[in-house]
Short mmCIF file of C-alpha atoms and ligand atoms in Angstrom, two decimals:
data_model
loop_
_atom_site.label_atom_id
_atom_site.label_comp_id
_atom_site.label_asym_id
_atom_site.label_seq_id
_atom_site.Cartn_x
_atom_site.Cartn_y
_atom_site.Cartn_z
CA UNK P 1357 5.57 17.54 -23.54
CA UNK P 1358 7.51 16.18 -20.19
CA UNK P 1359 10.52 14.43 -20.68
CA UNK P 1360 9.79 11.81 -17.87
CA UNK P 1361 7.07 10.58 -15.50
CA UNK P 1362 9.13 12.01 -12.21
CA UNK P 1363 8.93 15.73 -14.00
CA UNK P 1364 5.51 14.68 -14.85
CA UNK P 1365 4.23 13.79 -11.23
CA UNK P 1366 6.31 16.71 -9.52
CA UNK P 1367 4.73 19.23 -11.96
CA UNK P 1368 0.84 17.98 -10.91
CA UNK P 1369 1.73 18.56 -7.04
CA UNK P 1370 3.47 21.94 -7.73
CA UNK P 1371 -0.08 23.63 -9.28
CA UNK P 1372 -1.10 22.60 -6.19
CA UNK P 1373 -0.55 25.88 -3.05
CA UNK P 1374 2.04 24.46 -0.11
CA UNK P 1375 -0.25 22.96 2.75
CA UNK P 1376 0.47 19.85 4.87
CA UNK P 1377 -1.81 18.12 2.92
CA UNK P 1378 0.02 19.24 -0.18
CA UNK P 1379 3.36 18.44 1.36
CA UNK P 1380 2.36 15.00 2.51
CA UNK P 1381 0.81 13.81 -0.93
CA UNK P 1382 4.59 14.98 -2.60
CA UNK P 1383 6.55 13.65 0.69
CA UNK P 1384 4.62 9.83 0.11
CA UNK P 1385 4.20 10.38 -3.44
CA UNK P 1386 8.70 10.48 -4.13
CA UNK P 1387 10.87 7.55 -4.44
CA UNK P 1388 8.13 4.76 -5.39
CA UNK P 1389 9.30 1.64 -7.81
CA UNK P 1390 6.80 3.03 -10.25
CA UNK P 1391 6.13 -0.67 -11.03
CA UNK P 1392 2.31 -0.29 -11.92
CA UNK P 1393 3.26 3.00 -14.64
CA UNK P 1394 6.05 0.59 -16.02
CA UNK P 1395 3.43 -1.81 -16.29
CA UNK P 1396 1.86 0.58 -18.43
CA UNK P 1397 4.36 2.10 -20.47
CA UNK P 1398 5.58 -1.59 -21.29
CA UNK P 1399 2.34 -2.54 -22.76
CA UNK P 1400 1.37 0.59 -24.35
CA UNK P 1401 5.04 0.56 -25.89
CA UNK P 1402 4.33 -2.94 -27.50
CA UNK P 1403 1.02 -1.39 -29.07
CA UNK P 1404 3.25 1.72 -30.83
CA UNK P 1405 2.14 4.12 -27.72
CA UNK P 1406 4.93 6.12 -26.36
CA UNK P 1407 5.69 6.79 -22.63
CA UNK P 1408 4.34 10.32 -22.71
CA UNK P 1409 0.86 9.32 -23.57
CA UNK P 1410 0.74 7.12 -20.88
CA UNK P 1411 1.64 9.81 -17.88
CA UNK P 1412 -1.99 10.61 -16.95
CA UNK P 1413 -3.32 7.16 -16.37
CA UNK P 1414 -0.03 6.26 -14.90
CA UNK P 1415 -0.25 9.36 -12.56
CA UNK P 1416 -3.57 8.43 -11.80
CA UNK P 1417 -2.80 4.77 -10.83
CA UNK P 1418 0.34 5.67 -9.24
CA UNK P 1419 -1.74 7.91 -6.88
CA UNK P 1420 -4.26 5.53 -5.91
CA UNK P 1421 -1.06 3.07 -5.00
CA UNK P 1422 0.40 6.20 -2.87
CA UNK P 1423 -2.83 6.34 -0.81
CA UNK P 1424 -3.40 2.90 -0.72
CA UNK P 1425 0.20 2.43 1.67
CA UNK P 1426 -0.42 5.48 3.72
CA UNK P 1427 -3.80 4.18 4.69
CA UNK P 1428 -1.95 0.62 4.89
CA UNK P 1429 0.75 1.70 7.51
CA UNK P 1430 -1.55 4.13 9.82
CA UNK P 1431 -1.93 2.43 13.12
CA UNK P 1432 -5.07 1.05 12.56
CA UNK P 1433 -4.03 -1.01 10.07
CA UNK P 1434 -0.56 -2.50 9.37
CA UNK P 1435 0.68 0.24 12.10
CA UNK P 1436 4.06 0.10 10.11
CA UNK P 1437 6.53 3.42 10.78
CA UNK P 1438 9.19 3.40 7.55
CA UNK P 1439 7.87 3.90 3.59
CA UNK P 1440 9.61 4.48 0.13
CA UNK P 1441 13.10 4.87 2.61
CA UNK P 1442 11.67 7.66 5.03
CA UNK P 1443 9.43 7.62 7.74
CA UNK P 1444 5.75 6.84 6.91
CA UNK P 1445 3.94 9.64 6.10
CA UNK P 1446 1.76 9.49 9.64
CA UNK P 1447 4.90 9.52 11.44
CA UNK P 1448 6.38 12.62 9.39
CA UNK P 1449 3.30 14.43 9.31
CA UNK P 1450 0.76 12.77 11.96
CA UNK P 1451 -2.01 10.68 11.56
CA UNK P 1452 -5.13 13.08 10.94
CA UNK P 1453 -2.89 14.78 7.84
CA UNK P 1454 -2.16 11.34 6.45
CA UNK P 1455 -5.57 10.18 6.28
CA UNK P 1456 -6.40 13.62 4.71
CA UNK P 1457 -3.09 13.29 1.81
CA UNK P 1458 -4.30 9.44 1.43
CA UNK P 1459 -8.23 10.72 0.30
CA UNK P 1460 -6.68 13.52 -1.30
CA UNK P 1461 -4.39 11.66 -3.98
CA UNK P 1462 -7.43 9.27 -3.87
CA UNK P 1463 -10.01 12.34 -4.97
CA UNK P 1464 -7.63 13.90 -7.32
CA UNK P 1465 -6.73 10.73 -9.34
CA UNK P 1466 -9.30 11.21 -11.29
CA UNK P 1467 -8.90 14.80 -12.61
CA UNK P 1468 -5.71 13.76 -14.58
CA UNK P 1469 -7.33 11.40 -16.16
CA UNK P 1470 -10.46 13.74 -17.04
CA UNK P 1471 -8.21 16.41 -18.05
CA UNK P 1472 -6.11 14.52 -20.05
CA UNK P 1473 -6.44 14.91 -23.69
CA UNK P 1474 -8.02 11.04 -24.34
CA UNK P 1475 -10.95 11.08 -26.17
CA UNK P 1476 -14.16 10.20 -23.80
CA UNK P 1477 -14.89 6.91 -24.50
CA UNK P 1478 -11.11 5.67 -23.24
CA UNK P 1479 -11.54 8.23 -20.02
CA UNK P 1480 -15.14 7.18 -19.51
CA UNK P 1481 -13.45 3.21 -19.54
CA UNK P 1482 -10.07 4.21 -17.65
CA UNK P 1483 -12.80 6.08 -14.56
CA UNK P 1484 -14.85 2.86 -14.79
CA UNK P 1485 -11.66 0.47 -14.45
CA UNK P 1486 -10.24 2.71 -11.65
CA UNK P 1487 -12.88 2.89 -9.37
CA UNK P 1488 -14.14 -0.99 -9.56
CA UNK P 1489 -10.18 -2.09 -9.10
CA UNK P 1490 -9.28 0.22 -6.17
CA UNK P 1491 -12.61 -0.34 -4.81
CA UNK P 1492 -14.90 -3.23 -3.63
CA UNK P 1493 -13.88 -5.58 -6.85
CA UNK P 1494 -10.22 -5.04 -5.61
CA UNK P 1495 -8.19 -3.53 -3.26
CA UNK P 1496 -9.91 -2.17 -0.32
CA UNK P 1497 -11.77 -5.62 -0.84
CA UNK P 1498 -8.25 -7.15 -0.54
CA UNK P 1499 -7.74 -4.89 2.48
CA UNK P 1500 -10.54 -5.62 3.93
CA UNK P 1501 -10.04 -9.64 4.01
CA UNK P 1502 -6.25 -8.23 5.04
CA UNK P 1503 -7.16 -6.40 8.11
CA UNK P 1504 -10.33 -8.29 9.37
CA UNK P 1505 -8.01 -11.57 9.31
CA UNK P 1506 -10.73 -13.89 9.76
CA UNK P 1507 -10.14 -16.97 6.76
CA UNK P 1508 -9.36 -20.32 6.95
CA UNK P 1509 -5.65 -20.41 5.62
CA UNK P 1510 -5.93 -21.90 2.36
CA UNK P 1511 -4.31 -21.71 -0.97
CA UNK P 1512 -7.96 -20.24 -2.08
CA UNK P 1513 -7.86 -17.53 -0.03
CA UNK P 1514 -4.60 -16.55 -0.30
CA UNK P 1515 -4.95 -15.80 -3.45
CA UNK P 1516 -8.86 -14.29 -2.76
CA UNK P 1517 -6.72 -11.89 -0.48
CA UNK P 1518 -3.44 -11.09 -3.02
CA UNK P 1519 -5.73 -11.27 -5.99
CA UNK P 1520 -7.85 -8.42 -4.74
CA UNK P 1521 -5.32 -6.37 -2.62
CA UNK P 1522 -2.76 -6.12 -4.96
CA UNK P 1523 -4.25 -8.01 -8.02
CA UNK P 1524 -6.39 -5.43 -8.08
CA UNK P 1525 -3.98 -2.46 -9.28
CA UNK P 1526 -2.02 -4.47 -11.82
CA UNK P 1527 -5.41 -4.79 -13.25
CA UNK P 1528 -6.21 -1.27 -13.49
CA UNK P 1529 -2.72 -1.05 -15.13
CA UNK P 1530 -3.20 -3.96 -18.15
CA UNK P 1531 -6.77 -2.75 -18.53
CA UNK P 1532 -5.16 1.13 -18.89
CA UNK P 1533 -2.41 0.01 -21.74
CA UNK P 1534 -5.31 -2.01 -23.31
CA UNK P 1535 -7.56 0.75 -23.42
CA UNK P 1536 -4.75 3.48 -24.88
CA UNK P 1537 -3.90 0.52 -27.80
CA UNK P 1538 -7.37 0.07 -28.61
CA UNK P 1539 -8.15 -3.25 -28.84
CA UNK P 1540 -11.06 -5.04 -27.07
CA UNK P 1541 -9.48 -7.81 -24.90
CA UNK P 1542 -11.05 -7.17 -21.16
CA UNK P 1543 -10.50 -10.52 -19.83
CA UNK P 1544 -7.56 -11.28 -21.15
CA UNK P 1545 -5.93 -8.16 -19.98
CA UNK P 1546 -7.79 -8.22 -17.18
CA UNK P 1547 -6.49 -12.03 -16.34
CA UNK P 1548 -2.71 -10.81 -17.17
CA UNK P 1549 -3.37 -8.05 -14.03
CA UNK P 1550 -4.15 -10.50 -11.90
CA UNK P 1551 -1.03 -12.82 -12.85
CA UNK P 1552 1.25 -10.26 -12.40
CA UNK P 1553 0.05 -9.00 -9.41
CA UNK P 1554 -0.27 -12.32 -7.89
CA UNK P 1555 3.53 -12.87 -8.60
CA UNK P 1556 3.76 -8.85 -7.03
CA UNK P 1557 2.59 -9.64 -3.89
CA UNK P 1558 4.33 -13.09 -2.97
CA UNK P 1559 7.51 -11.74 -3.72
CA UNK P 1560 6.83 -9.53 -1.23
CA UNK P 1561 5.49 -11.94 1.20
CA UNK P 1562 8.67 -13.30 0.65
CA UNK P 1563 10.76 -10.34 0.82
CA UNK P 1564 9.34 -9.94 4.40
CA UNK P 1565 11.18 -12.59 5.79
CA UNK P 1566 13.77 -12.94 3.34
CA UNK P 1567 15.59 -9.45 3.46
CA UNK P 1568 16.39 -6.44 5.41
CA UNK P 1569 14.21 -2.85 6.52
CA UNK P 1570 17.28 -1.12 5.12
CA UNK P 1571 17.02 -3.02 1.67
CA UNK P 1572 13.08 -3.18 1.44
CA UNK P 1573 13.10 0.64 2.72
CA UNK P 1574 9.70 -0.05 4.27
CA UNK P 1575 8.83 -2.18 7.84
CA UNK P 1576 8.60 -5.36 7.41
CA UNK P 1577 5.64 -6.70 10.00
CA UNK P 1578 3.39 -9.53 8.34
CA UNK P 1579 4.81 -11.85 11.16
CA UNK P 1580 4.14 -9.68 14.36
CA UNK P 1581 0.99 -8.78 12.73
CA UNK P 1582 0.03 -12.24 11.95
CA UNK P 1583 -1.07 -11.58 8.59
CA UNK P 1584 -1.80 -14.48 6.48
CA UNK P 1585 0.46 -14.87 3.77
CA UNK P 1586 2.04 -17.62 1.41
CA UNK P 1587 4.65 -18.04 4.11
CA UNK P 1588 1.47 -19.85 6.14
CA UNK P 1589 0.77 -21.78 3.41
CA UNK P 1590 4.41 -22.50 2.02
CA UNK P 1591 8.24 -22.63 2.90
CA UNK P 1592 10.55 -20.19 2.17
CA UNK P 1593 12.07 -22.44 -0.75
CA UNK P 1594 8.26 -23.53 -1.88
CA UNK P 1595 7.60 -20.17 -2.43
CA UNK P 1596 11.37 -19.49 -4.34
CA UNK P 1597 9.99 -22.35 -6.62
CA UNK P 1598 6.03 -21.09 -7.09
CA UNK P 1599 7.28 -18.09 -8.48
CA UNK P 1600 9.93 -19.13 -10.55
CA UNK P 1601 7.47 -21.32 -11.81
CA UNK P 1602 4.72 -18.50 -12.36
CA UNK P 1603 7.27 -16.31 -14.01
CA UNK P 1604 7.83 -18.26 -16.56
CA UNK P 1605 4.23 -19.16 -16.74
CA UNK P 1606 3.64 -15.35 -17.28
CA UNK P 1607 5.98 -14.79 -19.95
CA UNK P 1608 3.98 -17.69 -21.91
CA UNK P 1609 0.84 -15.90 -21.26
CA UNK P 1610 2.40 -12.69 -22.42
CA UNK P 1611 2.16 -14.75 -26.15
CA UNK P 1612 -1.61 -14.66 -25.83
CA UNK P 1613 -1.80 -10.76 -26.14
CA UNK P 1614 -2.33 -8.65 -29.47
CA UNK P 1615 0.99 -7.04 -28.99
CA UNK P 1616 4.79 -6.94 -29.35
CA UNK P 1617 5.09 -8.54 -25.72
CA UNK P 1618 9.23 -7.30 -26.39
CA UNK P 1619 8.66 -4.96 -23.71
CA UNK P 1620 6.32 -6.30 -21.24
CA UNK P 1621 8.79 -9.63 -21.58
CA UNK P 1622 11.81 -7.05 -20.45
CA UNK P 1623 9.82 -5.58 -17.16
CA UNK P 1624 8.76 -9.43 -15.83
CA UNK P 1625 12.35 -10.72 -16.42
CA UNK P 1626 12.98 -6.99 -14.45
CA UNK P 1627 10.47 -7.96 -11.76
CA UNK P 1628 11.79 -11.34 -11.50
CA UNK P 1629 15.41 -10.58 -10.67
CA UNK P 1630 14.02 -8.52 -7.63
C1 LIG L 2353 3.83 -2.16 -2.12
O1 LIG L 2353 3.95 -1.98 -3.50
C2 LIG L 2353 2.49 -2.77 -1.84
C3 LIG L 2353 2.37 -4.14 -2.37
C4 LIG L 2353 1.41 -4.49 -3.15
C5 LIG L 2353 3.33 -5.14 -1.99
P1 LIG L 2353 5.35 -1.61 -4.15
O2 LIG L 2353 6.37 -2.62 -3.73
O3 LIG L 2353 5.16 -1.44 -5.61
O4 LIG L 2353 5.72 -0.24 -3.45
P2 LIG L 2353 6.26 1.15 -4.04
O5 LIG L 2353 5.13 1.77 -4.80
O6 LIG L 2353 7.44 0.88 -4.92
O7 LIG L 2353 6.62 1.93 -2.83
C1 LIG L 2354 -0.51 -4.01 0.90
O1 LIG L 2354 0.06 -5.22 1.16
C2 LIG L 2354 -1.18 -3.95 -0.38
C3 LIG L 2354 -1.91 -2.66 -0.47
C4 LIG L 2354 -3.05 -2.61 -1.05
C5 LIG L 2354 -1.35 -1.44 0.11
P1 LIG L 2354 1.20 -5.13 2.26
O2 LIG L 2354 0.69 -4.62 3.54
O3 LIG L 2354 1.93 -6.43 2.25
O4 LIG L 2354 2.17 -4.01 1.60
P2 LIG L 2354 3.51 -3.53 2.28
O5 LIG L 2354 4.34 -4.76 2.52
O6 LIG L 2354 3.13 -2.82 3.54
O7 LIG L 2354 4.13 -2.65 1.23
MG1 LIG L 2355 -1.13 -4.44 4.54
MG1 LIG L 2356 1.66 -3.17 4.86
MG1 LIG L 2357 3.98 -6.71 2.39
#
């Protein structure tokens, strides 16, 4: 057994022969928050799981995030040039390689979760999960509504957009931990993914105008691009407010779950210091 995820992820990429491909997946694949696997490991936890049995789903997940911001800052999209602290992967490795290491970690997210040793029924329900939240029920929906730019700016669709972009992965994440404890709660894990992720992505709205390159260690560009986000729809100390408000909000939900919400409780007081 691995002693931790980082050992865990760098020993998946290593069975792998050196390429570029290869090289770009582990180049964009180091120094992530890991937020979505400690999403995870903090519900599993309250359910009696331990870390360890979380580390293929988490992989998983945590690729599908990995190729979800290469494809995000390739020119044709958010055209942004710094990631994870280092140059984005298109501008380390060029853009035909980075498209190939984004459907890569996309194709091979779900071997590690067919390979793992969970019984069929939870991989046959973590594939299902996976594919409908990264997909057209989530984030390249989100992505798409992102990039095409084209909706009235309204509170609605804000949170159509951020629901579904980012929304989208937190799900996968609750609906993971719920499947590994058990228990038969879809909607109500499935509503926590969306809260948190929600929360996710207007801190980072936020963050974009609030702090530094340096600090974020990615470009920050919403405003040159003219994305919509909450900052069309609310001020800077709105926003500060809304989710304050929504964290503690969350933390009330957390009550509704079958679970020792201890953990899960630790990581959005964690999130919410950010
Ligand atoms: C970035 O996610 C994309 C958003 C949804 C805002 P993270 O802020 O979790 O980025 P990494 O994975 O830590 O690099
Ligand atoms: C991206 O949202 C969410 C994804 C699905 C990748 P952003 O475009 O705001 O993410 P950052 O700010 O580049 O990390
Ligand atoms: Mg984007
Ligand atoms: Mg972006
Ligand atoms: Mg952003």
């Amino acid at each position: 057994m691995m002693t931790n995820f980082e050992d865990y992820i760098n020993n998946f990429f290593n069975s792998f022969e050196s390429n570029s491909v290869v090289e770009a997946m582990k180049y964009s694949m180091s120094n992530g928050k890991r937020i979505r696997p400690q999403v995870i490991f903090a519900i599993a936890k309250g359910f009696g799981i331990n870390e360890e049995e979380c580390y293929p789903c988490a992989l998983a997940l945590e690729m599908i995030q990995t190729y979800s911001l290469i494809h995000d800052d390739l020119p044709c999209m958010d055209n942004d040039d710094l990631r994870r602290g280092k140059p984005s992967c298109h501008k380390a490795f060029g853009e035909g390689i980075a498209l190939l290491a984004g459907d890569c970690l996309l194709t091979h997210c779900f071997e590690t979760i067919a390979d793992s040793t969970y019984d069929n029924y939870t991989k046959s329900k973590m594939i299902s999960c996976l594919s409908k939240y990264a997909g057209m029920k989530g984030m390249v929906y989100g992505q798409l509504l992102d990039v095409e730019n084209k909706l009235a700016k309204t509170k609605e669709n804000l949170f159509l957009i951020e629901d579904n972009k980012t929304g989208g992965l937190f799900k996968i994440a609750c609906l993971f931990a719920m499947y590994l404890g058990k228990v038969e709660m879809y909607s109500e894990f499935e509503l926590l993914g969306s809260k948190i992720g929600e929360i996710f992505q207007l801190q980072d709205d936020l963050m974009d105008v609030t702090r530094s390159e340096e600090e974020m260690g990615k470009s920050l560009s919403d405003e040159d691009n003219d994305k919509f986000t909450a900052l069309n729809i609310y001020s800077i100390d709105e926003l500060k407010k809304i989710i304050e408000d929504k964290f503690k909000e969350l933390k009330e939900y957390t009550r509704k779950l079958n679970l020792d919400s201890k953990y899960l409780i630790e990581l959005i007081e964690k999130m919410a210091k950010r």
